Coordinates of N, CA and C in Angstrom, one line a residue:
X667 N -54.7 -10.8 -60.2 CA -55.7 -10.8 -59.2 C -57.1 -10.8 -59.8
X668 N -57.2 -10.2 -61.0 CA -58.6 -10.2 -61.6 C -59.0 -11.6 -62.0
X669 N -58.1 -12.5 -62.1 CA -58.5 -13.9 -62.5 C -58.8 -14.7 -61.2
X670 N -58.4 -14.3 -60.1 CA -58.6 -15.0 -58.8 C -60.1 -15.1 -58.5
X671 N -60.9 -14.1 -58.7 CA -62.3 -14.2 -58.4 C -63.0 -15.2 -59.3
X672 N -62.9 -15.2 -60.6 CA -63.6 -16.2 -61.4 C -63.2 -17.6 -61.0
X673 N -61.9 -17.9 -60.7 CA -61.5 -19.2 -60.3 C -62.2 -19.6 -59.0
X674 N -62.2 -18.7 -58.1 CA -62.8 -18.9 -56.8 C -64.3 -19.2 -56.9
X675 N -64.9 -18.4 -57.8 CA -66.4 -18.5 -58.0 C -66.7 -19.9 -58.7
X676 N -65.8 -20.3 -59.6 CA -66.0 -21.6 -60.3 C -65.8 -22.7 -59.3
X677 N -64.8 -22.6 -58.4 CA -64.6 -23.6 -57.4 C -65.8 -23.7 -56.4
X678 N -66.4 -22.6 -56.0 CA -67.6 -22.6 -55.2 C -68.8 -23.2 -55.9
X679 N -68.9 -22.9 -57.1 CA -70.1 -23.5 -57.9 C -69.9 -25.0 -58.1
X680 N -68.7 -25.4 -58.4 CA -68.5 -26.9 -58.5 C -68.7 -27.6 -57.2
X681 N -68.3 -27.0 -56.1 CA -68.5 -27.7 -54.8 C -69.9 -27.8 -54.5
X682 N -70.7 -26.7 -54.7 CA -72.1 -26.7 -54.4 C -72.8 -27.7 -55.3
X683 N -72.4 -27.8 -56.6 CA -73.0 -28.7 -57.5 C -72.8 -30.2 -57.1
X684 N -71.5 -30.5 -56.7 CA -71.2 -31.8 -56.2 C -72.0 -32.2 -54.9
X685 N -72.2 -31.2 -54.0 CA -72.9 -31.5 -52.8 C -74.4 -31.7 -53.2
X686 N -74.9 -30.9 -54.1 CA -76.3 -31.1 -54.5 C -76.6 -32.4 -55.2
X687 N -75.6 -32.8 -56.0 CA -75.8 -34.1 -56.7 C -75.6 -35.3 -55.8
X688 N -74.8 -35.1 -54.8 CA -74.5 -36.3 -53.9 C -75.8 -36.7 -53.2
X689 N -76.8 -35.8 -53.0 CA -78.1 -36.2 -52.4 C -78.9 -37.0 -53.4
X690 N -78.7 -36.8 -54.7 CA -79.4 -37.6 -55.7 C -78.8 -39.0 -55.8
X691 N -77.6 -39.2 -55.3 CA -76.9 -40.5 -55.4 C -76.9 -41.3 -54.1
X692 N -77.8 -41.0 -53.2 CA -77.9 -41.6 -51.9 C -78.2 -43.1 -52.1
X693 N -79.0 -43.5 -53.1 CA -79.3 -44.9 -53.3 C -78.3 -45.5 -54.3
X694 N -77.9 -46.7 -54.1 CA -77.0 -47.4 -55.0 C -77.8 -48.3 -55.9
X695 N -77.2 -48.7 -57.0 CA -77.9 -49.7 -57.8 C -78.3 -50.9 -56.9
X696 N -79.3 -51.7 -57.3 CA -79.7 -52.8 -56.5 C -78.6 -53.8 -56.3
X697 N -78.4 -54.3 -55.1 CA -77.4 -55.4 -54.9 C -77.8 -56.6 -55.6
X698 N -76.8 -57.5 -55.8 CA -77.1 -58.8 -56.5 C -78.2 -59.6 -55.8
X699 N -78.3 -59.5 -54.5 CA -79.3 -60.2 -53.8 C -80.7 -59.9 -54.2
X700 N -81.0 -58.7 -54.8 CA -82.3 -58.3 -55.3 C -82.7 -59.2 -56.4
X701 N -81.9 -59.4 -57.4 CA -82.2 -60.3 -58.5 C -82.3 -61.8 -58.1
X702 N -81.4 -62.2 -57.2 CA -81.4 -63.6 -56.7 C -82.7 -63.8 -55.9
X703 N -83.2 -62.9 -55.2 CA -84.4 -63.1 -54.4 C -85.6 -63.3 -55.3
X704 N -85.6 -62.8 -56.5 CA -86.8 -63.0 -57.4 C -86.9 -64.5 -57.9
X705 N -85.8 -65.2 -57.9 CA -85.8 -66.6 -58.4 C -85.9 -67.6 -57.3
X706 N -85.9 -67.2 -56.0 CA -86.0 -68.1 -54.9 C -87.4 -68.5 -54.6
X707 N -87.6 -69.6 -54.0 CA -89.0 -70.0 -53.6 C -89.6 -68.9 -52.7
X708 N -90.9 -68.8 -52.7 CA -91.6 -67.8 -51.9 C -91.5 -68.1 -50.5
X709 N -91.1 -67.2 -49.6 CA -91.1 -67.4 -48.2 C -92.2 -66.6 -47.5
X710 N -92.7 -67.1 -46.5 CA -93.9 -66.5 -45.8 C -93.4 -65.5 -44.8
X711 N -94.3 -64.5 -44.6 CA -94.0 -63.4 -43.6 C -95.4 -62.9 -43.1
X712 N -95.3 -61.9 -42.2 CA -96.5 -61.3 -41.7 C -97.4 -60.7 -42.7
X713 N -98.7 -61.0 -42.6 CA -99.6 -60.5 -43.6 C -100.1 -61.5 -44.6
X714 N -99.3 -62.6 -44.8 CA -99.8 -63.6 -45.8 C -101.0 -64.3 -45.2
X715 N -101.9 -64.6 -46.0 CA -103.1 -65.4 -45.6 C -103.0 -66.8 -46.4
X716 N -103.0 -67.9 -45.6 CA -102.8 -69.2 -46.1 C -104.0 -70.0 -46.1
X717 N -104.2 -70.8 -47.1 CA -105.3 -71.8 -47.2 C -104.7 -73.2 -46.9
X718 N -104.9 -73.7 -45.7 CA -104.3 -74.9 -45.2 C -105.4 -76.0 -45.2
X719 N -105.1 -77.1 -45.9 CA -106.0 -78.2 -46.1 C -105.3 -79.4 -45.4
X720 N -106.0 -80.0 -44.5 CA -105.6 -81.3 -43.9 C -106.6 -82.3 -44.3
X721 N -106.2 -83.2 -45.2 CA -107.1 -84.2 -45.8 C -107.7 -85.1 -44.8
X722 N -109.0 -85.4 -44.9 CA -109.8 -86.2 -44.0 C -109.9 -85.5 -42.6
X723 N -109.8 -84.2 -42.5 CA -109.9 -83.5 -41.2 C -110.4 -82.1 -41.5
X724 N -111.7 -82.0 -41.8 CA -112.3 -80.8 -42.2 C -112.3 -79.7 -41.2
X725 N -112.2 -80.1 -39.9 CA -112.2 -79.1 -38.8 C -110.9 -78.3 -38.8
X726 N -109.9 -78.8 -39.3 CA -108.6 -78.1 -39.3 C -108.3 -77.4 -40.6
X727 N -109.0 -77.7 -41.7 CA -108.9 -77.1 -43.0 C -109.5 -75.7 -43.0
X728 N -108.7 -74.7 -43.2 CA -109.3 -73.3 -43.1 C -108.2 -72.3 -43.6
X729 N -108.5 -71.0 -43.5 CA -107.6 -70.0 -43.9 C -107.0 -69.5 -42.6
X730 N -105.7 -69.2 -42.6 CA -104.9 -68.8 -41.5 C -104.0 -67.6 -41.9
X731 N -103.9 -66.6 -41.1 CA -103.1 -65.4 -41.4 C -101.8 -65.5 -40.5
X732 N -100.7 -65.2 -41.2 CA -99.4 -65.1 -40.5 C -99.5 -63.8 -39.7
X733 N -99.3 -63.9 -38.4 CA -99.4 -62.7 -37.5 C -98.2 -61.8 -37.5
X734 N -98.2 -60.7 -36.8 CA -97.0 -59.8 -36.8 C -95.7 -60.5 -36.3
X735 N -95.9 -61.4 -35.4 CA -94.7 -62.1 -34.8 C -94.2 -63.2 -35.8
X736 N -95.0 -63.5 -36.9 CA -94.6 -64.5 -37.8 C -95.1 -65.9 -37.6
X737 N -96.2 -66.0 -36.8 CA -96.7 -67.3 -36.4 C -98.2 -67.5 -37.0
X738 N -98.6 -68.7 -37.1 CA -100.0 -69.0 -37.4 C -100.5 -69.8 -36.1
X739 N -101.8 -69.6 -35.8 CA -102.4 -70.3 -34.7 C -103.2 -71.5 -35.3
X740 N -102.7 -72.7 -35.1 CA -103.3 -73.9 -35.7 C -104.0 -74.7 -34.7
X741 N -105.2 -75.3 -35.0 CA -105.9 -76.1 -34.0 C -105.0 -77.3 -33.5
X742 N -105.2 -77.7 -32.3 CA -104.5 -78.8 -31.6 C -103.0 -78.5 -31.3
X743 N -102.3 -77.9 -32.2 CA -100.9 -77.8 -32.0 C -100.4 -76.4 -31.6
X744 N -101.4 -75.4 -31.7 CA -101.1 -74.1 -31.2 C -100.3 -73.2 -32.2
X745 N -99.4 -72.4 -31.7 CA -98.6 -71.5 -32.5 C -97.5 -72.2 -33.3
X746 N -97.5 -71.9 -34.6 CA -96.5 -72.6 -35.4 C -95.7 -71.4 -36.1
X747 N -94.4 -71.4 -36.0 CA -93.6 -70.4 -36.7 C -93.7 -70.5 -38.2
X748 N -94.0 -69.4 -38.9 CA -94.1 -69.5 -40.4 C -93.2 -68.6 -41.1
X749 N -92.7 -67.5 -40.4 CA -91.9 -66.5 -41.1 C -90.6 -67.2 -41.6
X750 N -90.3 -66.8 -42.9 CA -89.1 -67.3 -43.5 C -89.1 -68.7 -44.0
X751 N -90.3 -69.4 -43.9 CA -90.4 -70.7 -44.4 C -91.2 -70.7 -45.7
X752 N -90.9 -71.7 -46.6 CA -91.7 -71.8 -47.8 C -93.0 -72.5 -47.4
X753 N -94.1 -72.4 -48.2 CA -95.3 -73.2 -47.8 C -95.1 -74.7 -47.7
X754 N -94.2 -75.3 -48.5 CA -93.9 -76.7 -48.4 C -93.2 -77.0 -47.0
X755 N -92.3 -76.2 -46.6 CA -91.6 -76.4 -45.3 C -92.6 -76.3 -44.2
X756 N -93.5 -75.3 -44.2 CA -94.5 -75.2 -43.2 C -95.5 -76.3 -43.2
X757 N -95.9 -76.8 -44.3 CA -96.8 -78.0 -44.4 C -96.1 -79.2 -43.7
X758 N -94.9 -79.4 -44.0 CA -94.1 -80.5 -43.4 C -94.0 -80.4 -41.9
X759 N -93.8 -79.1 -41.4 CA -93.8 -78.9 -40.0 C -95.1 -79.1 -39.3
X760 N -96.2 -78.7 -39.9 CA -97.5 -78.9 -39.3 C -97.8 -80.4 -39.3
X761 N -97.5 -81.1 -40.4 CA -97.8 -82.6 -40.5 C -97.0 -83.3 -39.4
X762 N -95.7 -82.9 -39.2 CA -94.9 -83.5 -38.2 C -95.5 -83.3 -36.8
X763 N -96.0 -82.1 -36.5 CA -96.6 -81.9 -35.2 C -97.9 -82.6 -35.0
X764 N -98.7 -82.7 -36.1 CA -100.0 -83.5 -36.0 C -99.7 -85.0 -35.8
X765 N -98.6 -85.5 -36.2 CA -98.3 -86.9 -36.0 C -98.0 -87.2 -34.6
X766 N -97.7 -86.2 -33.8 CA -97.3 -86.4 -32.4 C -98.6 -86.5 -31.5
X767 N -99.4 -87.6 -31.8 CA -100.5 -87.9 -31.0 C -101.9 -87.4 -31.4
X768 N -101.9 -86.8 -32.6 CA -103.2 -86.3 -33.1 C -103.8 -87.0 -34.3
X769 N -103.0 -87.2 -35.3 CA -103.4 -87.9 -36.5 C -102.3 -88.9 -36.9
X770 N -102.7 -90.0 -37.4 CA -101.8 -91.1 -37.8 C -100.9 -90.7 -38.9
X771 N -101.4 -90.3 -40.0 CA -100.6 -90.0 -41.2 C -101.2 -88.7 -41.9
X772 N -101.0 -87.6 -41.3 CA -101.6 -86.3 -41.8 C -101.0 -85.9 -43.2
X773 N -101.9 -85.5 -44.1 CA -101.6 -85.0 -45.4 C -102.0 -83.5 -45.4
X774 N -101.0 -82.6 -45.4 CA -101.2 -81.2 -45.2 C -100.7 -80.5 -46.5
X775 N -101.6 -79.7 -47.1 CA -101.2 -78.8 -48.2 C -101.4 -77.4 -47.8
X776 N -100.6 -76.5 -48.4 CA -100.7 -75.1 -48.1 C -100.6 -74.3 -49.4
X777 N -101.6 -73.4 -49.6 CA -101.6 -72.5 -50.7 C -101.7 -71.1 -50.2
X778 N -101.0 -70.1 -50.8 CA -101.1 -68.7 -50.4 C -102.4 -68.2 -51.0
X779 N -103.3 -67.8 -50.1 CA -104.6 -67.3 -50.4 C -104.5 -65.8 -50.8
X780 N -103.7 -65.1 -50.0 CA -103.5 -63.7 -50.3 C -102.1 -63.3 -49.8
X781 N -101.4 -62.7 -50.7 CA -100.0 -62.3 -50.4 C -100.0 -61.0 -49.7
X782 N -98.9 -60.8 -48.9 CA -98.8 -59.5 -48.2 C -98.7 -58.4 -49.3
X783 N -99.1 -57.2 -48.8 CA -99.2 -56.0 -49.7 C -97.9 -55.5 -50.2
X784 N -97.9 -54.7 -51.3 CA -96.8 -53.8 -51.7 C -97.2 -52.4 -51.4
X785 N -96.2 -51.6 -51.2 CA -96.4 -50.2 -50.8 C -95.8 -49.3 -51.9
X786 N -96.5 -48.3 -52.4 CA -96.1 -47.5 -53.5 C -96.1 -46.1 -53.1
X787 N -95.0 -45.4 -53.1 CA -94.9 -44.0 -52.6 C -94.2 -43.1 -53.7
X788 N -94.3 -41.8 -53.4 CA -93.6 -40.9 -54.3 C -94.5 -40.3 -55.4
X789 N -93.9 -40.1 -56.6 CA -94.5 -39.5 -57.7 C -95.4 -40.4 -58.5
X790 N -96.5 -40.9 -57.8 CA -97.5 -41.7 -58.5 C -98.9 -41.0 -58.3
X791 N -99.9 -41.4 -59.1 CA -101.2 -40.9 -58.9 C -101.8 -41.0 -57.6
X792 N -101.8 -42.2 -57.0 CA -102.4 -42.5 -55.7 C -101.5 -43.4 -54.9
X793 N -100.5 -42.8 -54.2 CA -99.6 -43.6 -53.3 C -100.5 -44.4 -52.3
X794 N -100.0 -45.5 -51.9 CA -100.7 -46.3 -50.9 C -100.3 -47.8 -50.9
X795 N -101.1 -48.6 -50.2 CA -100.9 -50.0 -50.0 C -101.8 -50.7 -51.1
X796 N -101.2 -51.7 -51.8 CA -101.9 -52.4 -52.8 C -101.6 -53.9 -52.7
X797 N -102.5 -54.6 -53.3 CA -102.4 -56.1 -53.3 C -101.3 -56.5 -54.2
X798 N -100.5 -57.5 -53.8 CA -99.5 -58.1 -54.6 C -100.1 -59.2 -55.5
X799 N -99.7 -59.2 -56.7 CA -100.1 -60.3 -57.7 C -98.8 -60.9 -58.2
X800 N -98.7 -62.3 -58.1 CA -97.5 -62.9 -58.6 C -97.2 -62.5 -60.1
X801 N -95.9 -62.2 -60.4 CA -95.6 -61.8 -61.8 C -95.6 -60.3 -62.0
X802 N -96.0 -59.6 -60.9 CA -96.1 -58.1 -61.0 C -94.7 -57.5 -61.2
X803 N -94.6 -56.5 -62.1 CA -93.4 -55.7 -62.3 C -93.5 -54.3 -61.6
X804 N -92.5 -53.6 -61.5 CA -92.5 -52.2 -61.0 C -93.5 -51.4 -61.8
X805 N -93.4 -51.5 -63.1 CA -94.3 -50.8 -64.0 C -95.8 -51.1 -63.7
X806 N -96.1 -52.4 -63.5 CA -97.5 -52.8 -63.2 C -97.9 -52.2 -61.9
X807 N -97.1 -52.2 -60.9 CA -97.4 -51.7 -59.6 C -97.7 -50.2 -59.7
X808 N -96.9 -49.5 -60.5 CA -97.1 -48.0 -60.7 C -98.4 -47.8 -61.4
X809 N -98.7 -48.6 -62.3 CA -100.0 -48.5 -63.0 C -101.2 -48.7 -62.1
X810 N -101.1 -49.6 -61.2 CA -102.1 -49.9 -60.2 C -102.3 -48.7 -59.3
X811 N -101.2 -48.0 -59.0 CA -101.2 -46.8 -58.2 C -101.6 -45.5 -58.9
X812 N -102.2 -45.6 -60.1 CA -102.6 -44.4 -60.8 C -101.6 -43.9 -61.8
X813 N -100.5 -44.6 -62.0 CA -99.5 -44.2 -63.0 C -98.6 -43.2 -62.5
X814 N -97.7 -42.7 -63.3 CA -96.7 -41.7 -63.0 C -97.4 -40.3 -62.8
X815 N -96.9 -39.5 -61.9 CA -97.4 -38.1 -61.8 C -96.6 -37.4 -62.9
X816 N -97.1 -36.1 -63.2 CA -96.4 -35.4 -64.3 C -94.9 -35.1 -63.9
X817 N -94.5 -35.1 -62.6 CA -93.2 -34.8 -62.2 C -92.3 -36.0 -62.0
X818 N -92.8 -37.2 -62.3 CA -92.1 -38.4 -61.9 C -91.0 -38.7 -62.9
X819 N -89.9 -39.3 -62.3 CA -88.8 -39.8 -63.1 C -89.2 -41.2 -63.5
X820 N -89.3 -41.5 -64.8 CA -89.9 -42.8 -65.3 C -88.9 -43.9 -65.6
X821 N -87.6 -43.6 -65.4 CA -86.6 -44.6 -65.9 C -86.4 -45.7 -64.9
X822 N -86.4 -45.5 -63.6 CA -86.2 -46.5 -62.6 C -86.9 -46.1 -61.3
X823 N -86.8 -46.9 -60.3 CA -87.5 -46.6 -59.0 C -86.6 -47.2 -57.9
X824 N -86.8 -46.7 -56.7 CA -86.1 -47.3 -55.5 C -87.0 -48.3 -54.9
X825 N -86.4 -49.4 -54.6 CA -87.2 -50.5 -53.9 C -86.5 -50.9 -52.6
X826 N -87.4 -51.0 -51.6 CA -86.9 -51.5 -50.3 C -87.5 -52.8 -50.1
X827 N -86.6 -53.8 -49.8 CA -87.0 -55.2 -49.8 C -86.4 -55.9 -48.7
X828 N -87.1 -56.9 -48.0 CA -86.5 -57.7 -47.0 C -86.0 -59.0 -47.6
X829 N -84.7 -59.2 -47.5 CA -84.0 -60.4 -48.0 C -83.3 -61.1 -46.9
X830 N -83.6 -62.3 -46.7 CA -83.0 -63.1 -45.6 C -83.0 -62.4 -44.3
X831 N -84.1 -61.7 -44.0 CA -84.2 -61.0 -42.7 C -83.5 -59.7 -42.7
X832 N -82.9 -59.3 -43.7 CA -82.2 -58.0 -43.8 C -82.9 -57.1 -44.8
X833 N -83.2 -55.8 -44.3 CA -83.9 -54.8 -45.2 C -82.8 -54.1 -46.0
X834 N -83.0 -54.2 -47.4 CA -82.1 -53.6 -48.3 C -82.9 -52.6 -49.2
X835 N -82.2 -51.6 -49.7 CA -82.8 -50.6 -50.6 C -81.9 -50.5 -51.8
X836 N -82.5 -50.5 -53.0 CA -81.7 -50.3 -54.2 C -82.5 -49.8 -55.4
X837 N -81.8 -49.3 -56.4 CA -82.5 -48.7 -57.5 C -82.6 -49.8 -58.6
X838 N -83.8 -50.0 -59.1 CA -84.1 -51.0 -60.1 C -84.8 -50.4 -61.3
X839 N -84.7 -51.1 -62.5 CA -85.5 -50.7 -63.7 C -87.0 -50.9 -63.4
X840 N -87.8 -50.2 -64.2 CA -89.3 -50.4 -64.0 C -89.8 -51.7 -64.5
X841 N -88.9 -52.4 -65.3 CA -89.3 -53.7 -65.8 C -89.0 -54.9 -64.9
X842 N -88.3 -54.6 -63.8 CA -87.9 -55.6 -62.8 C -89.1 -56.1 -62.0
X843 N -89.0 -57.3 -61.5 CA -90.2 -57.9 -60.8 C -90.3 -57.3 -59.4
X844 N -91.5 -57.4 -58.9 CA -91.8 -57.0 -57.5 C -92.0 -58.2 -56.7
X845 N -91.6 -58.2 -55.4 CA -91.9 -59.2 -54.5 C -92.9 -58.7 -53.5
X846 N -93.7 -59.7 -52.9 CA -94.6 -59.3 -51.9 C -93.9 -58.6 -50.7
X847 N -94.5 -57.5 -50.2 CA -93.9 -56.8 -49.1 C -93.0 -55.7 -49.5
X848 N -92.7 -55.5 -50.8 CA -91.8 -54.5 -51.3 C -92.4 -53.1 -51.1
X849 N -91.5 -52.1 -50.9 CA -91.9 -50.7 -50.9 C -91.2 -50.1 -52.1
X850 N -92.0 -49.5 -52.9 CA -91.5 -48.9 -54.2 C -91.6 -47.3 -54.0
X851 N -90.5 -46.7 -54.3 CA -90.5 -45.2 -54.3 C -90.2 -44.6 -55.6
X852 N -91.1 -43.8 -56.2 CA -90.9 -43.2 -57.5 C -90.4 -41.8 -57.2
X853 N -89.2 -41.5 -57.7 CA -88.6 -40.2 -57.4 C -89.1 -39.1 -58.4
X854 N -88.9 -37.9 -58.0 CA -89.2 -36.7 -58.8 C -88.1 -36.5 -59.8
X855 N -88.4 -36.1 -61.0 CA -87.3 -35.8 -62.0 C -86.7 -34.5 -61.7
X856 N -85.5 -34.3 -62.1 CA -84.8 -33.0 -61.8 C -85.3 -31.9 -62.7
X857 N -85.7 -32.1 -64.0 CA -86.1 -31.0 -64.9 C -87.4 -31.4 -65.6

């Protein structure tokens, strides 16, 4: 009977330790779609500002912002859906609509003037919303946000990303690339 108490105490300690650690494992490693998304062509979404040029038509050449619903408002043709399209797909769609009674052979080019923001939270110097720069890594984004706090875990970070219309969260290395619109969360280290 004297041995029953230590075994019971050990079982209770192990159970509480496993429950405590299960909270740390709530995020899984990033799914394969995370790495595949970084090599796909850039797709437009709310918050992107586009520089659209229609050659020989200066009145239509301007900057346009993709609104919350995923549309841009373009002269003569009205609302044009932009969400989920590449800039090349959108320029083809605008040219096609302009051919329908407005211009004979429109030549439309689209450049991204300003990408949608990235959001950095958790154990960083200054959490907040920051401008995305193509080629940015998790480590670059953390540096822009004031670097790691003294309590930060510096090995990896949790990223929430919209991929093919689905929001996914996964744990990635700090050397992994950032995509426009990502939310980066730097966790607190345990010790």
